[in-house]
Tab-separated table of C-alpha atoms and ligand atoms in Angstrom:
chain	number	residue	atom	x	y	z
A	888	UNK	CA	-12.960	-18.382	4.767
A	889	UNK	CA	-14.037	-17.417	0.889
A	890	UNK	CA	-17.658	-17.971	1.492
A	891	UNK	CA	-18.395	-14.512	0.270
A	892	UNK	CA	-16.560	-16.107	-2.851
A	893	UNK	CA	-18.514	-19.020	-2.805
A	894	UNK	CA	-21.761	-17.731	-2.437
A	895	UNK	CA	-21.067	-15.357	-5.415
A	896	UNK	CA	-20.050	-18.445	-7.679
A	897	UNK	CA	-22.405	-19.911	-5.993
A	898	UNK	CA	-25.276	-20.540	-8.735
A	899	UNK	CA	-22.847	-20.790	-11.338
A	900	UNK	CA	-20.729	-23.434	-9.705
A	901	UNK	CA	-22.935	-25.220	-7.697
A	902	UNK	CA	-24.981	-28.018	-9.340
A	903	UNK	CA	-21.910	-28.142	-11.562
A	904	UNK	CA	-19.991	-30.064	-9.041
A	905	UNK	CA	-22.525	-32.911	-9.631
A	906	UNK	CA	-21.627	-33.586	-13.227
A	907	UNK	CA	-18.122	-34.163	-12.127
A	908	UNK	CA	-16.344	-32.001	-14.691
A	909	UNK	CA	-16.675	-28.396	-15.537
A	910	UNK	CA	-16.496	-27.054	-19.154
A	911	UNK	CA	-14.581	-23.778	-20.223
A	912	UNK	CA	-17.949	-21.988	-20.962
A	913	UNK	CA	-18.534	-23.060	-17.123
A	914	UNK	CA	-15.240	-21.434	-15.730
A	915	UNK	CA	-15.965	-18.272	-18.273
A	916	UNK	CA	-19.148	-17.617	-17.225
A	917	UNK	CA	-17.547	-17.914	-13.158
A	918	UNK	CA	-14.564	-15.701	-14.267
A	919	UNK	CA	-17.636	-13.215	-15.389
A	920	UNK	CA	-18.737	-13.032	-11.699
A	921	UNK	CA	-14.961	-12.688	-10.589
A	922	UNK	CA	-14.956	-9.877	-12.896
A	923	UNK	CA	-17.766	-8.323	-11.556
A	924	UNK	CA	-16.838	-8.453	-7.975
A	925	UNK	CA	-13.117	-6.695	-9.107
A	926	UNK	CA	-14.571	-4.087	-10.753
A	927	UNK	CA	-16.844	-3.339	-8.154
A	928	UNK	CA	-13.572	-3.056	-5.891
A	929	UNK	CA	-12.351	-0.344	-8.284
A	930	UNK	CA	-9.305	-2.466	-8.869
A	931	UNK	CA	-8.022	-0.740	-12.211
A	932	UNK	CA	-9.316	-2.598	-15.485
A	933	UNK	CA	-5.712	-3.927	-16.573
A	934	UNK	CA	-5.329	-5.790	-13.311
A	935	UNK	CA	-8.788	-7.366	-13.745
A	936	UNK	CA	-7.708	-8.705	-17.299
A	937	UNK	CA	-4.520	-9.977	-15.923
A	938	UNK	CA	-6.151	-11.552	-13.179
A	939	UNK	CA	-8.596	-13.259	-14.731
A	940	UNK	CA	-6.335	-14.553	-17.289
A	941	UNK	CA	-4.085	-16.333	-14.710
A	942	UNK	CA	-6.597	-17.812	-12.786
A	943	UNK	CA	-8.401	-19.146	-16.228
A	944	UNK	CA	-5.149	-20.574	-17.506
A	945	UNK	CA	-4.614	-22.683	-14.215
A	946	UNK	CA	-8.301	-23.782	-14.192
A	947	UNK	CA	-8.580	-24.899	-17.281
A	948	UNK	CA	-4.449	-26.378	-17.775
A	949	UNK	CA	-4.425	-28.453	-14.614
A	950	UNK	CA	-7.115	-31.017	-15.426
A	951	UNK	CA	-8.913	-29.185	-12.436
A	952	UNK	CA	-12.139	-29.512	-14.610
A	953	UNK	CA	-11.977	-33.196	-14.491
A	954	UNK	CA	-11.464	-33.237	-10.748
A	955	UNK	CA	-14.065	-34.724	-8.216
A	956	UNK	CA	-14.902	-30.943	-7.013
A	957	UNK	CA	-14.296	-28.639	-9.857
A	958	UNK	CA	-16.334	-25.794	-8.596
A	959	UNK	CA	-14.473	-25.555	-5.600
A	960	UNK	CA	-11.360	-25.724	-7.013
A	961	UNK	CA	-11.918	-23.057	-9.007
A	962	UNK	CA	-12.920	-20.690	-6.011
A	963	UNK	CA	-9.589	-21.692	-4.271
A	964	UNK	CA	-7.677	-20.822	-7.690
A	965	UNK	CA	-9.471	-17.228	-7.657
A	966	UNK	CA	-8.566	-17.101	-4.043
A	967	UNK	CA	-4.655	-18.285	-3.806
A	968	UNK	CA	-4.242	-16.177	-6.941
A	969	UNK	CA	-5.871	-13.079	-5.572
A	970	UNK	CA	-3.539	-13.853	-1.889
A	971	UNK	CA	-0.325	-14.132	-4.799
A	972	UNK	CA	-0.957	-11.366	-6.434
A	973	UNK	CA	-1.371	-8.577	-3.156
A	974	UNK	CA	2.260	-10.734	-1.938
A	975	UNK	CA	3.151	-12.056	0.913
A	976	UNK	CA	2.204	-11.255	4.707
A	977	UNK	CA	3.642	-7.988	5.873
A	978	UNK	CA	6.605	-7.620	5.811
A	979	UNK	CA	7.270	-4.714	8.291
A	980	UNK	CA	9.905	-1.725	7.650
A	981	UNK	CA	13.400	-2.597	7.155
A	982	UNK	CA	15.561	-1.212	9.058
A	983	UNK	CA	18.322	-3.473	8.176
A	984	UNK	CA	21.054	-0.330	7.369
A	985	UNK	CA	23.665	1.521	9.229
A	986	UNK	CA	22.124	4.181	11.352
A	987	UNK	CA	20.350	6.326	11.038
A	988	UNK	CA	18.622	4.306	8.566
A	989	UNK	CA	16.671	6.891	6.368
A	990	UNK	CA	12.675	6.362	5.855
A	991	UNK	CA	11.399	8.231	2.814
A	992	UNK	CA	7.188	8.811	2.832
A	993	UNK	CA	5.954	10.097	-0.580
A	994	UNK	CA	2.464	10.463	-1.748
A	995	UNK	CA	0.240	13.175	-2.773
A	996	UNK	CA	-1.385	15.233	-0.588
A	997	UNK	CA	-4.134	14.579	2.087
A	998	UNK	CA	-3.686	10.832	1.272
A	999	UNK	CA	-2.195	10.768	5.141
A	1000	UNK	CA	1.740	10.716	4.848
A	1001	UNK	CA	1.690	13.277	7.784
A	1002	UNK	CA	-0.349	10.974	10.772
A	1003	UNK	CA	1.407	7.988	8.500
A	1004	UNK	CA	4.506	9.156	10.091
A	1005	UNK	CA	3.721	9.946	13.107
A	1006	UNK	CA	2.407	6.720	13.594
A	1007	UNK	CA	5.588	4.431	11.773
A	1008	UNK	CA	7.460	6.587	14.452
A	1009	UNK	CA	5.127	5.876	17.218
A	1010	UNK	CA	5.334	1.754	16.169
A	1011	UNK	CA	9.305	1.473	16.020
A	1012	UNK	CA	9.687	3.366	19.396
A	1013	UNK	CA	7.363	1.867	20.973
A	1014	UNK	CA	7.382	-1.732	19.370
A	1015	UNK	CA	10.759	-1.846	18.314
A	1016	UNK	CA	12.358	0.165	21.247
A	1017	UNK	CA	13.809	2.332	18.657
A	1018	UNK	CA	14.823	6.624	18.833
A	1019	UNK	CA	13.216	7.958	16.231
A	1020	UNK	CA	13.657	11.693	14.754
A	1021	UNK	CA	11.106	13.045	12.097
A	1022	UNK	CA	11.300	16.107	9.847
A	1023	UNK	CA	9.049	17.574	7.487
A	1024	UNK	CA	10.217	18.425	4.240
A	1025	UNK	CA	6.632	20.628	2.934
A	1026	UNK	CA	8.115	24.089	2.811
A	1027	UNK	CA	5.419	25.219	0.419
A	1028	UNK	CA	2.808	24.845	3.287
A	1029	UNK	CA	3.909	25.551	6.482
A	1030	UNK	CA	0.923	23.793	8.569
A	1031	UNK	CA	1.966	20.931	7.538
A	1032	UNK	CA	5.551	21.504	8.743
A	1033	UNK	CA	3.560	22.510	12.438
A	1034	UNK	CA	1.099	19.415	11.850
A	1035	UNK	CA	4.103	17.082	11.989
A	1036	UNK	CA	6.089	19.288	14.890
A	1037	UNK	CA	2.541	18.414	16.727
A	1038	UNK	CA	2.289	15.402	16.005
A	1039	UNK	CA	5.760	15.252	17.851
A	1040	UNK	CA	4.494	16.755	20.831
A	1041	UNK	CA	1.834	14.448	21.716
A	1042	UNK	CA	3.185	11.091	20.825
A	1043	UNK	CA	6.632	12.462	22.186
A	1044	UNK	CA	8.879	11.734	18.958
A	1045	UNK	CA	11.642	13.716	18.459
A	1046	UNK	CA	11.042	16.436	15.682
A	1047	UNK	CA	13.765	18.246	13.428
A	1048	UNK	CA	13.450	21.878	14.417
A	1049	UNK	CA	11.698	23.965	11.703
A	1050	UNK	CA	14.271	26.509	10.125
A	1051	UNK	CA	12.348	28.443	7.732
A	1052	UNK	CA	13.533	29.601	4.153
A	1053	UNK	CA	15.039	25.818	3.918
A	1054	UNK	CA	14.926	24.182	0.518
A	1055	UNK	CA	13.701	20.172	0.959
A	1056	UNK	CA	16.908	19.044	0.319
A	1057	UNK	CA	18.461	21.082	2.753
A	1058	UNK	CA	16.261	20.200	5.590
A	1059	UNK	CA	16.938	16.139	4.588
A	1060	UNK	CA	20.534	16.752	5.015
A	1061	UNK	CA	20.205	18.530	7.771
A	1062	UNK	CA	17.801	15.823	9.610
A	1063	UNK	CA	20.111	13.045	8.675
A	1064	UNK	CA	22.903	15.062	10.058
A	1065	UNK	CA	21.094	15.980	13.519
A	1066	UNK	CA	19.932	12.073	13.925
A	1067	UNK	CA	23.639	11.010	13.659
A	1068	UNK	CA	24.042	13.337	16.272
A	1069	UNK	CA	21.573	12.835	18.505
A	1070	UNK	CA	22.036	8.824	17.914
A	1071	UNK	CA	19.177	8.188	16.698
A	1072	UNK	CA	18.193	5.021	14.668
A	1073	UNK	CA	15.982	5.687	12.441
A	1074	UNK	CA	15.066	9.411	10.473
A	1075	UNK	CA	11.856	9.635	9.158
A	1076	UNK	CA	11.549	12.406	6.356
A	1077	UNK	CA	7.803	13.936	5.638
A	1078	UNK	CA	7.901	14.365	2.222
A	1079	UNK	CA	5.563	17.221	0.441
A	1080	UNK	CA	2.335	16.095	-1.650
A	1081	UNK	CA	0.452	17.800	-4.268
A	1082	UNK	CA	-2.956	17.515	-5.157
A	1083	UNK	CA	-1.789	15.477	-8.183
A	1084	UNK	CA	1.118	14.185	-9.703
A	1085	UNK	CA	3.372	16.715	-11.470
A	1086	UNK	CA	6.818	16.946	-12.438
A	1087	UNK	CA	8.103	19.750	-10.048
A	1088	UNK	CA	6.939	16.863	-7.182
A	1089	UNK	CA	8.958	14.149	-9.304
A	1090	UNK	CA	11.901	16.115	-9.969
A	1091	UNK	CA	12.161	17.324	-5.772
A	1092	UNK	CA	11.300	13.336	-4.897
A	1093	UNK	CA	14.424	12.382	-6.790
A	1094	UNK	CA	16.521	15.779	-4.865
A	1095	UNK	CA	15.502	14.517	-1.714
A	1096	UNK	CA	16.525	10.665	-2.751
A	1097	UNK	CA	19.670	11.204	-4.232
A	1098	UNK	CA	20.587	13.826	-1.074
A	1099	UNK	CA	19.515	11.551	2.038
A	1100	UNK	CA	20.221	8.034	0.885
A	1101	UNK	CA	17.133	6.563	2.035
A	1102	UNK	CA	16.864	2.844	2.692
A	1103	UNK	CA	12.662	2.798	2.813
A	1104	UNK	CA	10.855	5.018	0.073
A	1105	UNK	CA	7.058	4.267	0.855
A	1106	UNK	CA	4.260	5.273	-1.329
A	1107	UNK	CA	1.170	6.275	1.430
A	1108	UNK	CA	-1.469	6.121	-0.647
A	1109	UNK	CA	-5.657	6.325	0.126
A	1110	UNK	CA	-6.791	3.121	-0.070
A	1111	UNK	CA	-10.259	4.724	-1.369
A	1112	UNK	CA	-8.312	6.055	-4.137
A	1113	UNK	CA	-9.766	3.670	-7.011
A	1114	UNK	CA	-8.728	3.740	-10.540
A	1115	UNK	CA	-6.683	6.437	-9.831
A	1116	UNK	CA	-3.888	4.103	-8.091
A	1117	UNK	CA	-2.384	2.363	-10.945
A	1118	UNK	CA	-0.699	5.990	-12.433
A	1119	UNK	CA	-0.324	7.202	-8.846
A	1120	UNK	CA	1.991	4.240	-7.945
A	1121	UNK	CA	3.125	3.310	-11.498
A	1122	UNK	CA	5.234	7.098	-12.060
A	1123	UNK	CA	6.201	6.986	-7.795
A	1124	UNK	CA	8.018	3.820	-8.398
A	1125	UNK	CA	8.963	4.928	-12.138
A	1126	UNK	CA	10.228	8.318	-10.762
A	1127	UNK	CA	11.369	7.767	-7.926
A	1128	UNK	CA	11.497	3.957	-7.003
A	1129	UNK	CA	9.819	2.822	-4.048
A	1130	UNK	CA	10.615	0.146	-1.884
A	1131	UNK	CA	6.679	-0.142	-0.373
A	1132	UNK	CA	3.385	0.770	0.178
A	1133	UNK	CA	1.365	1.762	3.204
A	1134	UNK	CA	-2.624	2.382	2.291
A	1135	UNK	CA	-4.190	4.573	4.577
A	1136	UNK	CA	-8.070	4.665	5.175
A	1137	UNK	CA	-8.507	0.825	5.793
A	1138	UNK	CA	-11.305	1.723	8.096
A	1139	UNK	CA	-13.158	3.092	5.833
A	1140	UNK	CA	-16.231	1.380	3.409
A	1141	UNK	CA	-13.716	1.182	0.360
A	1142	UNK	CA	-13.144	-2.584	-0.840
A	1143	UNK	CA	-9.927	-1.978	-0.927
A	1144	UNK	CA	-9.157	-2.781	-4.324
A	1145	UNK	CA	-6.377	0.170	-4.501
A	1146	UNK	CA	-4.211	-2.551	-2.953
A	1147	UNK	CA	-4.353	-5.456	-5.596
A	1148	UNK	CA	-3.736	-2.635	-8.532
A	1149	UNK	CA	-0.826	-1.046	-7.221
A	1150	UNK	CA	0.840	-4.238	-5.863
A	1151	UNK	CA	0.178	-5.579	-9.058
A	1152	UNK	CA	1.848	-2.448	-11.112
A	1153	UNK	CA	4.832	-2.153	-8.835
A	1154	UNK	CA	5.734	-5.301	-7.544
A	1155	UNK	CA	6.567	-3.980	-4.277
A	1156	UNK	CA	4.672	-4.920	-1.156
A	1157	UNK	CA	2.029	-3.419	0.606
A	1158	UNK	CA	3.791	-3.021	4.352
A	1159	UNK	CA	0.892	-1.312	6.674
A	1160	UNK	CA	-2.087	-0.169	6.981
A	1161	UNK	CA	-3.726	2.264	8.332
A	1162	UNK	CA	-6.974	2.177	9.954
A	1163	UNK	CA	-8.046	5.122	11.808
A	1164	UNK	CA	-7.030	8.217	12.733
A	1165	UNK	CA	-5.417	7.864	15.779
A	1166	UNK	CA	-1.809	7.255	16.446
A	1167	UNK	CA	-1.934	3.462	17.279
A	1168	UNK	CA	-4.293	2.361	14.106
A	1169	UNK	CA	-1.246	1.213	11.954
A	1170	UNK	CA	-1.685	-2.876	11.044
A	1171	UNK	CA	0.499	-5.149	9.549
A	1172	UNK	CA	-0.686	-6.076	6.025
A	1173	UNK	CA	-2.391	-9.562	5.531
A	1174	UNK	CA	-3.568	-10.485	2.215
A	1175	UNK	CA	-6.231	-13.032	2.921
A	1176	UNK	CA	-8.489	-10.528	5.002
A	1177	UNK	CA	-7.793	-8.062	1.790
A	1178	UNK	CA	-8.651	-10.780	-0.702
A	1179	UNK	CA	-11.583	-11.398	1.242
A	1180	UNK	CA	-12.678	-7.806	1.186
A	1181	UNK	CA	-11.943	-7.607	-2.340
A	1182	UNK	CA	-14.047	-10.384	-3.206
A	1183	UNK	CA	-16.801	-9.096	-1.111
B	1738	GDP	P1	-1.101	14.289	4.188
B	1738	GDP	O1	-1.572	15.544	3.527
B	1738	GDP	O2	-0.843	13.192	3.192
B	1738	GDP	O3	0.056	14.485	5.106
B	1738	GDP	O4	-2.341	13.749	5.048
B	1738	GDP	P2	-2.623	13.812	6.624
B	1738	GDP	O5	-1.679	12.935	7.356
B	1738	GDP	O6	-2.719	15.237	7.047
B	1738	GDP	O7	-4.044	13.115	6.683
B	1738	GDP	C1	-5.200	13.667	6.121
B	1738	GDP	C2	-6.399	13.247	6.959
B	1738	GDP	O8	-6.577	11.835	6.873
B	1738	GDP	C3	-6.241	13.536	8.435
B	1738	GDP	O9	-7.461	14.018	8.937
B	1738	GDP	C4	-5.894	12.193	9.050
B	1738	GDP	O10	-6.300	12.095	10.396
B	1738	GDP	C5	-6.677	11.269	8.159
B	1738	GDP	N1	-6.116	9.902	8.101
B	1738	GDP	C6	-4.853	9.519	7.861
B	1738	GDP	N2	-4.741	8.178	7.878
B	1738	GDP	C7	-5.971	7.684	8.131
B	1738	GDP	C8	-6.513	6.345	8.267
B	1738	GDP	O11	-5.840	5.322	8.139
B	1738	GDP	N3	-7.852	6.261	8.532
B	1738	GDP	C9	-8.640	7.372	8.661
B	1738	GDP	N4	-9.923	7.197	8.932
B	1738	GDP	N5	-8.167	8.620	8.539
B	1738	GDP	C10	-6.851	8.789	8.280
């Protein structure tokens, strides 16, 4: 399963394994490669350090150098700790609240909150047999108030009618009002996204929050985003608070090392993925095919 690993420690490890014991210069020069291949996966430079220093501190505490195959020990250390640090399996949306049970999507703009949506919409009406109502909350750009009404249309979700002249806050009161009444269980609320982070975005995040009461705030972030994902997810959850992530772009070439740094900053876990464009390419999260990717 970590052959990609394996190879890559390959020449440093290998050979090794004959001598029966591994020194710390041996697992340093190992952790190098590690390095390497993390760095390469854009996870941010922090994470790396961090990283590396937990795996070194297990491979050199637990007498693993003295074991009959030290090399290989050491490539399932890097591994479990890479699987520990991007959390558990996925662990889906919780919609463990009185109805409607509010779902929050933040992130900035064009990283795919809109089709993210759609498609958590799509998934709990058609996988959880659930009524869904979503409302978009961008009244700076309209077309992305009609992208989500669209979006409606073809995968037949229920959309808040657009009222225009409504501030954010308004419209999330008014969509949590309109699912009570139309009994639906869950309300999905399209927040707006900037190009970057600012504090006009923070301070209408925290509006929206405190108005609507949501149960789910999830941080859709591009998982080709790179360095950039630490401060991206480190002020969302310091702003705000989120209770998840879902990385978008899965499909793409990225290594996804976005994952690893902004699971690592926040703590909270990576729920979905997305991995195309298209309504139904929304995955559960599982950490050993990321760790793998990350490892490349
Ligand atoms: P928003 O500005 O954050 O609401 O972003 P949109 O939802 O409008 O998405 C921006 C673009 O990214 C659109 O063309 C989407 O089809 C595309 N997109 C969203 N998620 C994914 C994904 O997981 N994979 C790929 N390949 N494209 C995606």
């Amino acid at each position: 399963m970590f052959e990609n690993l394996q190879d890559r420690l390959g020449s440093i490890l290998n050979g090794l394994t004959g001598r029966g014991a591994l020194s710390e210069a041996d697992v340093s020069a190992a952790l190098r490669e590690v390095r390497r291949a993390l760095l390469e996966a854009d996870v941010a430079l922090d994470v790396v350090r961090s990283f590396t220093d937990r795996v070194r501190e297990k491979a050199v505490g637990a007498g693993i150098l003295k074991s009959i195959k030290p090399g290989q020990m050491v490539v399932k250390i890097v591994h479990d700790e890479l699987i520990e640090m991007l959390g558990g399996e996925g662990v889906g949306i919780d919609l463990n609240a009185p109805a409607p049970v509010v779902v929050m999507m933040v992130g900035l703009q064009g990283s795919g909150k809109t089709t993210t949506s759609a498609k958590i919409a799509h998934r709990l009406m058609s996988r959880d047999r659930k009524k869904v109502l979503m409302a978009s909350l961008d009244t700076r750009r309209p077309a992305a108030q009609e992208q989500l009404r669209q979006l409606g249309v073809q995968a037949n979700i229920d959309t808040l009618p657009i009222i225009a002249g409504q501030s954010p806050t308004d419209i999330a009161a008014r969509a949590v009002q309109a699912a009570k009444l139309g009994g639906h269980d869950v309300v999905i609320l399209d927040t707006a996204g900037r190009t970057h982070i600012d504090e006009p975005l923070m301070v209408e995040m925290a509006d929206i929050k405190k108005r609507s009461n949501p149960h789910e705030i999830l941080l859709v972030a591009d998982s080709l985003t790179g360095q950039d994902a630490v401060n991206l997810a480190r002020n969302f959850d310091d702003r705000v608070g989120i209770t998840g992530l879902v990385l978008t772009r899965m499909d793409g070439d990225g290594r996804g090392g976005a994952a690893l740094s902004m699971r690592a900053v926040t703590g909270k876990p990576i729920k979905l993925i997305g991995v195309g464009e298209k309504m139904g390419e929304l995955e559960e999260f599982h950490p050993r095919r990321i760790a793998d990717r990350i490892l490349g």
